[in-house]
Amino acid sequence: MASQDKSNTRVAGGLKATINNPRVSDEAKSSAHERLREMGTSADADASQIKRDIGEDTNDAPEDPDSSLTQQQLGGYKATLKNPNISEGAKQHAQEVLEAHDQA
């Protein structure tokens, strides 16, 4: 990712923080909303959506988020199985997800 891409993502994140900060004036919030619109995204977008909206490469996002998980997400489910502080229900869910993705 180029430094300009990182900068745009950080700017968008800062604008979202401005919008959600109760100590910020309505004028500043309005300006942040407008700037996000100019960037091609919105305050409701999550980080990966912002990257897609402003044209950044999202290597960590799957092609179709409904059909597959990233390797990092699958690794998190694997870690869940080994963590003694996780409930049995959560471990069962993690096992089901891993089996569904042929990772069990």
mmCIF file of N, CA, C and O in Angstrom, residues 31 43 45 53 55 77 95-96:
data_model
loop_
_atom_site.group_PDB
_atom_site.id
_atom_site.type_symbol
_atom_site.label_atom_id
_atom_site.label_comp_id
_atom_site.label_asym_id
_atom_site.label_seq_id
_atom_site.Cartn_x
_atom_site.Cartn_y
_atom_site.Cartn_z
ATOM 1 N N SER A 31 -18.726 19.485 8.339
ATOM 2 C CA SER A 31 -17.564 19.570 7.459
ATOM 3 C C SER A 31 -16.943 18.180 7.255
ATOM 4 O O SER A 31 -16.550 17.829 6.137
ATOM 5 N N ALA A 43 -19.740 8.108 6.738
ATOM 6 C CA ALA A 43 -19.431 7.905 8.154
ATOM 7 C C ALA A 43 -19.871 6.535 8.633
ATOM 8 O O ALA A 43 -19.383 6.046 9.643
ATOM 9 N N ALA A 45 -19.453 3.704 6.984
ATOM 10 C CA ALA A 45 -18.606 2.652 6.417
ATOM 11 C C ALA A 45 -17.586 2.159 7.446
ATOM 12 O O ALA A 45 -17.078 2.935 8.246
ATOM 13 N N ASP A 53 -14.050 2.136 -0.994
ATOM 14 C CA ASP A 53 -14.682 3.359 -1.493
ATOM 15 C C ASP A 53 -13.670 4.342 -2.064
ATOM 16 O O ASP A 53 -13.928 4.987 -3.073
ATOM 17 N N GLY A 55 -10.769 3.557 -3.228
ATOM 18 C CA GLY A 55 -9.971 2.929 -4.263
ATOM 19 C C GLY A 55 -8.671 2.316 -3.802
ATOM 20 O O GLY A 55 -7.757 2.140 -4.593
ATOM 21 N N TYR A 77 -10.264 -18.141 14.664
ATOM 22 C CA TYR A 77 -11.146 -19.240 15.067
ATOM 23 C C TYR A 77 -10.328 -20.414 15.603
ATOM 24 O O TYR A 77 -10.715 -21.069 16.571
ATOM 25 N N GLN A 95 -15.485 -24.176 15.832
ATOM 26 C CA GLN A 95 -15.279 -25.477 15.182
ATOM 27 C C GLN A 95 -16.165 -25.601 13.941
ATOM 28 O O GLN A 95 -15.717 -26.061 12.890
ATOM 29 N N GLU A 96 -17.407 -25.165 14.036
ATOM 30 C CA GLU A 96 -18.340 -25.232 12.899
ATOM 31 C C GLU A 96 -17.853 -24.361 11.744
ATOM 32 O O GLU A 96 -17.912 -24.767 10.582
#
